[in-house]
Coordinates of C-alpha atoms in Angstrom, one line a residue:
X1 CA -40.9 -14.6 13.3
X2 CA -43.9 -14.3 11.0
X3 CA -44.7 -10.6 10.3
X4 CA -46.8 -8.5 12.9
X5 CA -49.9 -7.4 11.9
X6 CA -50.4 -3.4 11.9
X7 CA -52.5 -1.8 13.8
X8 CA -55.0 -0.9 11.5
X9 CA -55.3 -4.7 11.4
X10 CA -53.8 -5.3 7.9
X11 CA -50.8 -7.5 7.2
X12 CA -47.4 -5.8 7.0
X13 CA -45.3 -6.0 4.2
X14 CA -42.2 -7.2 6.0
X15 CA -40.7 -10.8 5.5
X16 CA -39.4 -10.7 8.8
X17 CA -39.6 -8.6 11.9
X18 CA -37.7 -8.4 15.4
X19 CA -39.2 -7.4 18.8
X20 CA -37.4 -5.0 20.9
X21 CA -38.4 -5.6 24.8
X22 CA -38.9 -2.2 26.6
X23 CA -39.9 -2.8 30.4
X24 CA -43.5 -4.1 29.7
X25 CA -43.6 -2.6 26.3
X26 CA -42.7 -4.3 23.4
X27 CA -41.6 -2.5 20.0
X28 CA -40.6 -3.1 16.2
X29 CA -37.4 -2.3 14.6
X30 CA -37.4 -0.4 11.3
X31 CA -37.0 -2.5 8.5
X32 CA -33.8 0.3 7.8
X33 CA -32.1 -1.1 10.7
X34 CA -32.9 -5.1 10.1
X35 CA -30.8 -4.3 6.8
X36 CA -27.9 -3.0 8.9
X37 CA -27.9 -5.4 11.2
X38 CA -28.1 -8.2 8.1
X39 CA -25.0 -6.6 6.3
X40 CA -22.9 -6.1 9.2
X41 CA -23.5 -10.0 9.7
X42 CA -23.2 -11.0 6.8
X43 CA -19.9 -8.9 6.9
X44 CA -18.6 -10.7 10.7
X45 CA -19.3 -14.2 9.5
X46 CA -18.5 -14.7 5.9
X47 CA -22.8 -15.7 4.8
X48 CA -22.8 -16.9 1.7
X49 CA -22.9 -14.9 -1.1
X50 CA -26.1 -14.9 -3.6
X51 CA -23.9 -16.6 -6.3
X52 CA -22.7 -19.7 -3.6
X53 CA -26.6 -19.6 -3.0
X54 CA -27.3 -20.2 -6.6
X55 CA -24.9 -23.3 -6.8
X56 CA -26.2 -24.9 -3.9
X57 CA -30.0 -24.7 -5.5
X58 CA -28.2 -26.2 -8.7
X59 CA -26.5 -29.3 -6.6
X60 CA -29.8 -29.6 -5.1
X61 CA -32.1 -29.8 -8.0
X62 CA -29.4 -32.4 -10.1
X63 CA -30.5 -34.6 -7.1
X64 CA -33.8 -35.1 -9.2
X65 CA -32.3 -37.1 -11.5
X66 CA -32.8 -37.7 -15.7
X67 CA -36.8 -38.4 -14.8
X68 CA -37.0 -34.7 -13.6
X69 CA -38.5 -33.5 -16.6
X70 CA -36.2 -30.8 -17.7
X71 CA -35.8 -29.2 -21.3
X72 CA -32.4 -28.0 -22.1
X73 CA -31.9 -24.4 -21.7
X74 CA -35.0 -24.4 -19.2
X75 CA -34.4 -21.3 -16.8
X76 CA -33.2 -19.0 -19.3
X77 CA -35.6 -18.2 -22.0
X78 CA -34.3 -15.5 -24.0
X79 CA -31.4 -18.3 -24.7
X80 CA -33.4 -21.8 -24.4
X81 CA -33.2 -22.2 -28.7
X82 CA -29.6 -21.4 -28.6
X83 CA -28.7 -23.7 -26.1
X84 CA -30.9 -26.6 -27.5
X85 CA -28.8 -26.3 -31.0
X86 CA -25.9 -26.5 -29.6
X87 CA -26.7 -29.7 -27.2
X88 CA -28.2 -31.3 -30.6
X89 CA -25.0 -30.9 -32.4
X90 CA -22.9 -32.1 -29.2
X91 CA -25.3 -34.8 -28.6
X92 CA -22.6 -37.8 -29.7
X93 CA -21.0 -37.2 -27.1
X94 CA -23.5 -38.7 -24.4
X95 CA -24.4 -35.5 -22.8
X96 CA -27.7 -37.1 -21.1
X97 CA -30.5 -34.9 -19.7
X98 CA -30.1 -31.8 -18.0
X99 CA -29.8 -32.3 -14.2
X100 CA -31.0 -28.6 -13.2
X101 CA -32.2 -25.5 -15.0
X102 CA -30.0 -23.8 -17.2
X103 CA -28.3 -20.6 -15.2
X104 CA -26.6 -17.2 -16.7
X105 CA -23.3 -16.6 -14.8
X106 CA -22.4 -13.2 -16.5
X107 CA -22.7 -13.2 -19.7
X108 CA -22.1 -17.0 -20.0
X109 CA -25.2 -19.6 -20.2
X110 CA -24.6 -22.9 -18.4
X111 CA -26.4 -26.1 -17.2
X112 CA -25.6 -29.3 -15.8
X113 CA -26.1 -32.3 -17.7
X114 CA -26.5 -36.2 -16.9
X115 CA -24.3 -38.5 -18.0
X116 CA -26.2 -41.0 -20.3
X117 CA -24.6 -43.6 -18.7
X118 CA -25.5 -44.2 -15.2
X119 CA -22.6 -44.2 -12.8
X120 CA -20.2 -42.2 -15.6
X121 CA -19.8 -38.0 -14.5
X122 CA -21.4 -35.6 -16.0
X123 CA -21.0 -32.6 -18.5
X124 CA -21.8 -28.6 -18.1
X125 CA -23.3 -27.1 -21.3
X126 CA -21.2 -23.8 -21.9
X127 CA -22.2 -21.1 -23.9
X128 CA -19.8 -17.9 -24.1
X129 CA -20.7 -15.5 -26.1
X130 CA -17.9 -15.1 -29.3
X131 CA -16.9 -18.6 -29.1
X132 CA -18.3 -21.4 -29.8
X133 CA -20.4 -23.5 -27.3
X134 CA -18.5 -26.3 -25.3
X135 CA -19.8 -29.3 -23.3
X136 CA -17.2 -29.8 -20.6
X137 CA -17.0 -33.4 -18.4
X138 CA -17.5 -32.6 -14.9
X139 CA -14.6 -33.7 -13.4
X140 CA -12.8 -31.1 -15.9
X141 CA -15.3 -28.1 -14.9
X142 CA -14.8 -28.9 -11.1
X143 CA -11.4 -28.4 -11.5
X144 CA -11.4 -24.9 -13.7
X145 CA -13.6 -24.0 -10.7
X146 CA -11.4 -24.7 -8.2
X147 CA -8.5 -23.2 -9.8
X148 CA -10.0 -19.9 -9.4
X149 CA -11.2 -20.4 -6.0
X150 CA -8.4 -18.6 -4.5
X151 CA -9.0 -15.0 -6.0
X152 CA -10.3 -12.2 -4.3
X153 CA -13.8 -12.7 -4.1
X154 CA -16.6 -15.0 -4.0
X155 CA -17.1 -15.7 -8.0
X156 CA -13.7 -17.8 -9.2
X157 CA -15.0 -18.4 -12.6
X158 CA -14.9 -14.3 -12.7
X159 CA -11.2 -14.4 -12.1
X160 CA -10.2 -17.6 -14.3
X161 CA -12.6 -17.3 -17.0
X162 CA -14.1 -20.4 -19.4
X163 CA -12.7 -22.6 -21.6
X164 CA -11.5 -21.3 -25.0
X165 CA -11.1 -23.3 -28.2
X166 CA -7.1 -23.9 -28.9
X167 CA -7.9 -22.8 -32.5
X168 CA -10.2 -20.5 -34.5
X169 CA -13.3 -22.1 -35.1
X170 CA -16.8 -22.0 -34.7
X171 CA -17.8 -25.3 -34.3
X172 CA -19.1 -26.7 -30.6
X173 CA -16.4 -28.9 -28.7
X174 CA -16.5 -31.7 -26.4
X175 CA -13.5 -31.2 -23.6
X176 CA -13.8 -35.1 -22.5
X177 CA -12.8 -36.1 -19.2
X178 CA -9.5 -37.4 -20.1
X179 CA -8.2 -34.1 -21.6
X180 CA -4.7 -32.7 -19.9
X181 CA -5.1 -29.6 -20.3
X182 CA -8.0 -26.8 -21.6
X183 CA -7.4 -23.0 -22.5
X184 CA -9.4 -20.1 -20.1
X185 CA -9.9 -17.1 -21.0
X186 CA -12.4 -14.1 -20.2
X187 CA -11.4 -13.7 -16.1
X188 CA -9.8 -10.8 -14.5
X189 CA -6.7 -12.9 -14.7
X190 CA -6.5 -13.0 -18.7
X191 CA -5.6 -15.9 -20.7
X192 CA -4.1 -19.2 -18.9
X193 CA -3.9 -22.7 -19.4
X194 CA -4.9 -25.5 -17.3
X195 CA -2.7 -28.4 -17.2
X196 CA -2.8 -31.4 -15.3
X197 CA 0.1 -33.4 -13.9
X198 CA 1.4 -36.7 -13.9
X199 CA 0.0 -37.1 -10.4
X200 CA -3.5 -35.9 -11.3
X201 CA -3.0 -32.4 -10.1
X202 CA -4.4 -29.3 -11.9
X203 CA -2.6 -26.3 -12.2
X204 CA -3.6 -22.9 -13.6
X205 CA -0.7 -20.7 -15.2
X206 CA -1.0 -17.7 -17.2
X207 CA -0.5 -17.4 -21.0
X208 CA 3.2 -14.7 -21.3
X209 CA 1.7 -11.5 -22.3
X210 CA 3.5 -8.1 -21.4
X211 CA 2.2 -4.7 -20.2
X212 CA 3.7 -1.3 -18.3
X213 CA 1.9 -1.9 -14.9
X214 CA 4.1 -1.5 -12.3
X215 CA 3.1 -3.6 -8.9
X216 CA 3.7 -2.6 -5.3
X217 CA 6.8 -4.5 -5.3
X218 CA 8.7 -2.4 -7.7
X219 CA 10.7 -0.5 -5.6
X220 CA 11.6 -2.8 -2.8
X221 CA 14.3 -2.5 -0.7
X222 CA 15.4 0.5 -2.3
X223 CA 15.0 2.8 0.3
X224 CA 18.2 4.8 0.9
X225 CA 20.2 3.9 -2.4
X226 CA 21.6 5.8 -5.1
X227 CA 23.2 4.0 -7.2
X228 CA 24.1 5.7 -10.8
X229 CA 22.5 2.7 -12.5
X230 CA 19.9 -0.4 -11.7
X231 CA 19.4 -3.2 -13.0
X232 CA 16.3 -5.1 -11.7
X233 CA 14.4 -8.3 -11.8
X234 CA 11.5 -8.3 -9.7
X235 CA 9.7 -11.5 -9.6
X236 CA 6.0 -11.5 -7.6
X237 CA 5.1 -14.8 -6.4
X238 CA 1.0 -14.8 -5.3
X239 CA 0.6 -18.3 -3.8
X240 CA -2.2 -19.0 -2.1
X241 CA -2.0 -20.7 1.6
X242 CA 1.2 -19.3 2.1
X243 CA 1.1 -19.8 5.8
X244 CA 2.9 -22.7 6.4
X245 CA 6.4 -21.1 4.4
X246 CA 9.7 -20.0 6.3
X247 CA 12.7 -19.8 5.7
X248 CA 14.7 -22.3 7.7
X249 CA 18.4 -23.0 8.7
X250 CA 19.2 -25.5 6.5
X251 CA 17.8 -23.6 3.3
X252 CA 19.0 -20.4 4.1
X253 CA 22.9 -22.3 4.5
X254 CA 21.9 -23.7 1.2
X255 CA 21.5 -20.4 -0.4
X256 CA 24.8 -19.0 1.1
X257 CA 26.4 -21.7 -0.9
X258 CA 24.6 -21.4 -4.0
X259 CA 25.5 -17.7 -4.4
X260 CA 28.5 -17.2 -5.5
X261 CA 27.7 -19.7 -8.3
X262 CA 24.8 -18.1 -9.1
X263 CA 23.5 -16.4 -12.6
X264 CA 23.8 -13.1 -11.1
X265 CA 27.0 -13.6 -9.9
X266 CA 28.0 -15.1 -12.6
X267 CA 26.4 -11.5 -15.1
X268 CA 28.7 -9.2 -12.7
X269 CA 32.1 -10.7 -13.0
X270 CA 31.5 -11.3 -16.7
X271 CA 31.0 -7.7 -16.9
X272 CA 34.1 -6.8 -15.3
X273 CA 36.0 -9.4 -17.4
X274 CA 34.7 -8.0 -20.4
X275 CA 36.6 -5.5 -19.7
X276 CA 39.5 -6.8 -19.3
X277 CA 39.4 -7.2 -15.2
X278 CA 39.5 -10.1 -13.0
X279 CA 36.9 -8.7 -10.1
X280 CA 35.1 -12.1 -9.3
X281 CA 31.5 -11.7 -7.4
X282 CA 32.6 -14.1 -4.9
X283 CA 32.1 -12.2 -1.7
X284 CA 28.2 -12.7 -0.2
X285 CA 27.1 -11.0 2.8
X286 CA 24.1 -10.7 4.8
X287 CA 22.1 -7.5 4.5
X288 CA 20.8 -4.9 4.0
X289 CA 17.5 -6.0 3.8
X290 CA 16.2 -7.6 6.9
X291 CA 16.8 -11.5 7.4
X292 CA 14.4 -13.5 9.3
X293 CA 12.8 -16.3 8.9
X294 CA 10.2 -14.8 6.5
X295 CA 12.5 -13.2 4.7
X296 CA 16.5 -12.4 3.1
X297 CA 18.9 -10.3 1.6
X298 CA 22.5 -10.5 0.6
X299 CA 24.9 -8.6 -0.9
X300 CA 28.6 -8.6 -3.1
X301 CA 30.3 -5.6 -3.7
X302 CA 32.9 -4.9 -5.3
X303 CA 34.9 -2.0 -4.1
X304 CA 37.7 0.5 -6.2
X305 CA 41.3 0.7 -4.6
X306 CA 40.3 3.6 -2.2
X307 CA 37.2 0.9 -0.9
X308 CA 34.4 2.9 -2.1
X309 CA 31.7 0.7 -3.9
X310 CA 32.1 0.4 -8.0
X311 CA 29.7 -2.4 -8.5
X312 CA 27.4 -4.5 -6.1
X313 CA 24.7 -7.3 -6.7
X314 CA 21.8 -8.0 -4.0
X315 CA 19.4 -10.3 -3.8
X316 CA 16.2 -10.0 -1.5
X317 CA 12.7 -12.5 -0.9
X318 CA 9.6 -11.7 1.4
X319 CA 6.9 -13.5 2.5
X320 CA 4.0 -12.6 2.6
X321 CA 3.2 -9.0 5.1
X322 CA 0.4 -7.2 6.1
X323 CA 1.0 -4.5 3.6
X324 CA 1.9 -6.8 0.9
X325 CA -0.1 -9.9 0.0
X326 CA 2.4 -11.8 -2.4
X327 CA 5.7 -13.5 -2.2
X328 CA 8.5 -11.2 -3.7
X329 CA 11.8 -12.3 -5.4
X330 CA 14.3 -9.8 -6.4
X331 CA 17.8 -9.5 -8.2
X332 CA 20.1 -6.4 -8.4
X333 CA 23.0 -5.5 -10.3
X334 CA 24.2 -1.9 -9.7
X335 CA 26.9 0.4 -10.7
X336 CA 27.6 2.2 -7.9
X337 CA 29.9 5.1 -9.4
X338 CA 31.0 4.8 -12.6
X339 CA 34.2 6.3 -12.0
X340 CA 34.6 4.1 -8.7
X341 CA 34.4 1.3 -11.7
X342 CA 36.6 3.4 -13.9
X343 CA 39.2 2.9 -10.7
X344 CA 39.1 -1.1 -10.0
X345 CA 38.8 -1.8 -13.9
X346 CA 42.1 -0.4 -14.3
X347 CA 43.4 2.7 -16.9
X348 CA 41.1 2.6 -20.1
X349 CA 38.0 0.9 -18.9
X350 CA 34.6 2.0 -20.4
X351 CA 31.9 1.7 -17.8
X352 CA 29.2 2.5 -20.7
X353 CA 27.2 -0.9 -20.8
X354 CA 26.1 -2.0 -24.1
X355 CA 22.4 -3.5 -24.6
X356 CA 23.6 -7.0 -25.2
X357 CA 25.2 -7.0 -21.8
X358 CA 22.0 -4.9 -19.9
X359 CA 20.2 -8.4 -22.1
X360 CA 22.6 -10.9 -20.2
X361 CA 22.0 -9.2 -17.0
X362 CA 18.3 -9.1 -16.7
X363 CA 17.9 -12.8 -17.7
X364 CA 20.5 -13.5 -15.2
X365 CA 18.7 -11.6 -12.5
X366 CA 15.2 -12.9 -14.0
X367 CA 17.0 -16.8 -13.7
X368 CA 18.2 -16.2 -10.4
X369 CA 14.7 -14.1 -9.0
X370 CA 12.5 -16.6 -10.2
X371 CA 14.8 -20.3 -9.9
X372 CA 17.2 -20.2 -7.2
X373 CA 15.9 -17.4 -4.4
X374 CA 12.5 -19.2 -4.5
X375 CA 14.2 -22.6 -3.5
X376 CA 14.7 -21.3 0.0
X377 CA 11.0 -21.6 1.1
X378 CA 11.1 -25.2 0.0
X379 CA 8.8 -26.4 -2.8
X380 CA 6.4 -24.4 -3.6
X381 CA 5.2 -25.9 -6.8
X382 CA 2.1 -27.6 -5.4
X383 CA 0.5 -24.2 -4.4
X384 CA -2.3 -22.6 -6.1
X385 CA -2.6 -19.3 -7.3
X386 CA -4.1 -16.3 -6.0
X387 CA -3.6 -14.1 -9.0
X388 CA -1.5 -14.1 -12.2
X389 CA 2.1 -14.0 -11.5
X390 CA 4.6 -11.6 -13.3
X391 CA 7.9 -10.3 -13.0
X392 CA 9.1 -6.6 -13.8
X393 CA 12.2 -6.2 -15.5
X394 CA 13.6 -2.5 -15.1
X395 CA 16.7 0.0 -15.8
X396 CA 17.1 2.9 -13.7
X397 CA 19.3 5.8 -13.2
X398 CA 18.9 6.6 -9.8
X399 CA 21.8 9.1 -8.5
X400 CA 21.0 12.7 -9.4
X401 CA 23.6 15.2 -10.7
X402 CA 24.8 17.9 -8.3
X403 CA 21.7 19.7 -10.4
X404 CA 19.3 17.2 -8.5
X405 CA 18.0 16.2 -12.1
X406 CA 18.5 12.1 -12.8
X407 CA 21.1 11.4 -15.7
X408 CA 19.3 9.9 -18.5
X409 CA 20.2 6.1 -19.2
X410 CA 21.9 7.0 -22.7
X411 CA 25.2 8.2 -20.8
X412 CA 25.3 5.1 -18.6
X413 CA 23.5 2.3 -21.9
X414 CA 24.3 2.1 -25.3
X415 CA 20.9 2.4 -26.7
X416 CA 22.2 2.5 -30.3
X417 CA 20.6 -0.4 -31.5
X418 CA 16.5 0.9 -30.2
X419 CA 17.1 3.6 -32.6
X420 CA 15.2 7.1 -31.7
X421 CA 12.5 8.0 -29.6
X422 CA 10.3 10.8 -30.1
X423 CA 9.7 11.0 -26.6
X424 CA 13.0 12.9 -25.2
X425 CA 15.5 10.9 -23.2
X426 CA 14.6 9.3 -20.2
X427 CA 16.0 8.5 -16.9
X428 CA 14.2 4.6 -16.8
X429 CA 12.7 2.0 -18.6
X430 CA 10.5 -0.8 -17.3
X431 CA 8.2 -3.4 -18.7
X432 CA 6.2 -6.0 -16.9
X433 CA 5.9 -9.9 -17.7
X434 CA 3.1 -12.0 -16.7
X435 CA 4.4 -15.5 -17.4
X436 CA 5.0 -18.9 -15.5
X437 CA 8.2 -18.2 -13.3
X438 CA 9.3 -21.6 -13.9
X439 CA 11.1 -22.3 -16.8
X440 CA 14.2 -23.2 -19.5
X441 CA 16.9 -20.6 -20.4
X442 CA 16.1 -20.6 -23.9
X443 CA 12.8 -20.1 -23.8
X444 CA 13.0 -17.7 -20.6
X445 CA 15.6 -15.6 -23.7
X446 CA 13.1 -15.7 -25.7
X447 CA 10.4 -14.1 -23.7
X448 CA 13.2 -11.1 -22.4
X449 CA 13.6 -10.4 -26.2
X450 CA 10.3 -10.1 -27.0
X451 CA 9.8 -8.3 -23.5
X452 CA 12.4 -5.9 -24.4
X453 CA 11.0 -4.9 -27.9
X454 CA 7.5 -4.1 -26.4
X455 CA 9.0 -2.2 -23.8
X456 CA 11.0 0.1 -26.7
X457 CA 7.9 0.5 -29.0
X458 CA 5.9 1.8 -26.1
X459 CA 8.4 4.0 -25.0
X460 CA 8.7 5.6 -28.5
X461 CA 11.4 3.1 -30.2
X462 CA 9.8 2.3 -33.3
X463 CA 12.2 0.9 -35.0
X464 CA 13.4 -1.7 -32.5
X465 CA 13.0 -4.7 -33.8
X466 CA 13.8 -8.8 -32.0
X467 CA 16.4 -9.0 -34.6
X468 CA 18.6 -6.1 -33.6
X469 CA 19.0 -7.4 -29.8

């Protein structure tokens, strides 16, 4: 409704005003509780947001077409010279005339550009501050767009970032439409790569980078256990449009027969065998954690001769839950009780592990986390992102001494080859590796070495070096 006029006959100030009906009354709400009402709609029914506002004004005004009138950098004139030079040394490319005023989107500077060639897409004029400026073909930008789209939020160039150049340069680049694949950086999700498939189909994954953070899923399915030593692969699995997964029959039967053939399996009879033992890890069981069709767990134990547990692998994947928003894949190998170990081994076997063989076990838990347990919600491969995916590797001593004080991993690892830390012993190390799940054994022992030396240096091993694992 138009704005009321006030009683001393002069036009309020308000944009809009609502009229309460009292009996034969009539009264104006405060303009404090218009805003309230405004937010909490906005809040119940999703209203645009100010920058989905902003691109609809864009797709609107490119409807004017190359006789609009525009200058290049029109919109934004603290930057309207920078922008020009850069369109003048891309202009070979055919960028056409700007089809809408130039727009800041943080501190970027963009603005859609005909196609000097009727009927051919377009191009968006990028300008990121530290690199150098980039004219992207529509088709190309659409598709970084939409690869974000899935974050948290309304903004998905926030989470995905804009394109970097491949190499250190300084000169303005043309990413044509017929390019395979463009490097992001800048978003909350840190440096990927956009690739497109055989099929035509874009897909965002993440650059392998390593860090200390420790997600939500960490700890799962621990609840309860004590064994004297962990050794963990937890792979996190944020797909977007997750809905539709289950685990079924047939997939689940699958798994059961996979198994005992699996990597895992395979790392804890080679560590028994090592030692001069035949204890196969042939034996898989359902449980502890739950089973349904949203998630799994299974088990092999090996037991000592008085059937307490020496050594036992688990696996474990969840859906999607209220309290936790990504898929998780995870892969144990425990020693229950050293001297349980000591027992089945047989008179004269070591229980100490040596790096190399904590190495084997994590990339066969890492294999088996991220390749195989996956594989029994179908084919996921098509689904997009909703954040970066990692996977924590970690080694744990988690049964205290009669004291109540955890062992530290030294009596349970050989860490000989770190060297020293000036930090003190310590009862567990962990690092965290964002990187593609998917992918070949060598390369996938390539990234655990270089995981594994990061890890050491942070935790006070300065002299470990890729060489010495």
């Amino acid at each position: 409704m138009p704005a009321p006029v006030g009683r001393s006959g002069s036009l309020r100030t308000d944009t809009a005003a609502v009229p309460m009906r009292d009996g034969d009354s009539t009264h104006w709400l405060p303009r404090t509780e218009i805003q309230q009402l405004l937010s909490a709609g906005v809040r119940a029914s999703g209203m645009p947001t100010a920058q989905a506002l902003t691109t609809l004004v864009h797709q609107a005004m490119s409807e004017a077409g190359t006789g609009s009138g525009l200058r290049v950098g029109q919109g934004l004139p603290g930057r309207e010279r920078e922008m020009r030079a850069a369109y003048e040394q891309l202009a070979e490319a055919g960028l056409g005339q700007p089809a809408a005023e130039a727009w800041a989107h943080g501190s970027a500077a963009l603005q859609d550009l005909h196609h000097e060639r009727n009927g051919e897409p377009g191009w968006m004029l990028c300008l990121v501050p530290g690199r150098p400026a980039a004219a992207v073909a529509a088709p190309l930008w659409q598709a970084i767009v939409d690869a974000g789209r899935h974050a948290p939020g309304p903004d998905p160039l926030a989470a995905i970032g804009f394109p970097r150049p491949g190499e250190d340069t300084d000169a303005p680049w043309v990413i044509p439409a017929g390019s395979r694949s463009v490097d992001l950086d800048g978003g909350s999700w840190g440096a990927g790569r956009l690739t497109c498939s055989g099929r035509g189909v874009w897909r965002w994954q993440p650059l392998p980078r390593f860090s200390l953070d420790q997600g939500r899923s960490a700890e799962i399915g621990t609840s309860a256990q004590t064994p004297a030593l962990r050794v963990r692969a937890v792979v996190n699995l944020p797909w977007a449009e997750t809905g539709t997964l289950e685990i079924s029959k047939p997939r689940r039967t699958l798994l059961e027969q996979q198994l005992p053939h699996s990597a895992v399996s395979g790392a804890m009879t080679t560590l028994s065998r090592r030692r001069g033992a035949e204890l196969p890890a042939a034996g898989w069981e359902r449980g502890p954690f739950g089973n349904s069709a949203r998630s799994l767990g299974y088990t092999c134990t090996i037991t000592a001769p008085d059937g307490s547990p020496a050594v036992r692998a688990a696996v474990m994947l969840a859906l999607p839950t209220t309290m936790q928003s990504t898929v998780v894949a995870c892969a144990d190998v425990l020693i229950e009780s050293p001297a349980a170990w000591a027992a089945a081994l047989g008179p004269g076997g070591n229980t100490q592990l040596g790096l190399d063989e904590v190495q084997a076990v994590l990339l066969s838990a890492w294999e088996t986390a991220a390749d195989l347990l996956p594989d029994a919600v179908g084919d996921p491969t098509g689904l997009p992102w909703a954040a970066p995916p990692t996977t924590e590797l970690r080694i744990t001593c988690e049964q205290p001494a009669d004291n109540g004080v955890l062992p530290v991993l030294d009596t349970l690892v050989d860490l000989t080859a770190l060297g020293t830390s000036d930090r003190g012993p310590r009862s567990q190390l962990a690092v965290t590796i964002t990187a593609v799940p998917a992918m070949g054994r060598r390369e996938r022992q390539s990234l655990l070495r270089e995981a594994l030396v990061y890890m050491a240096l942070q935790f006070g091993y300065v002299d470990a070096e890729a060489d010495l694992l």
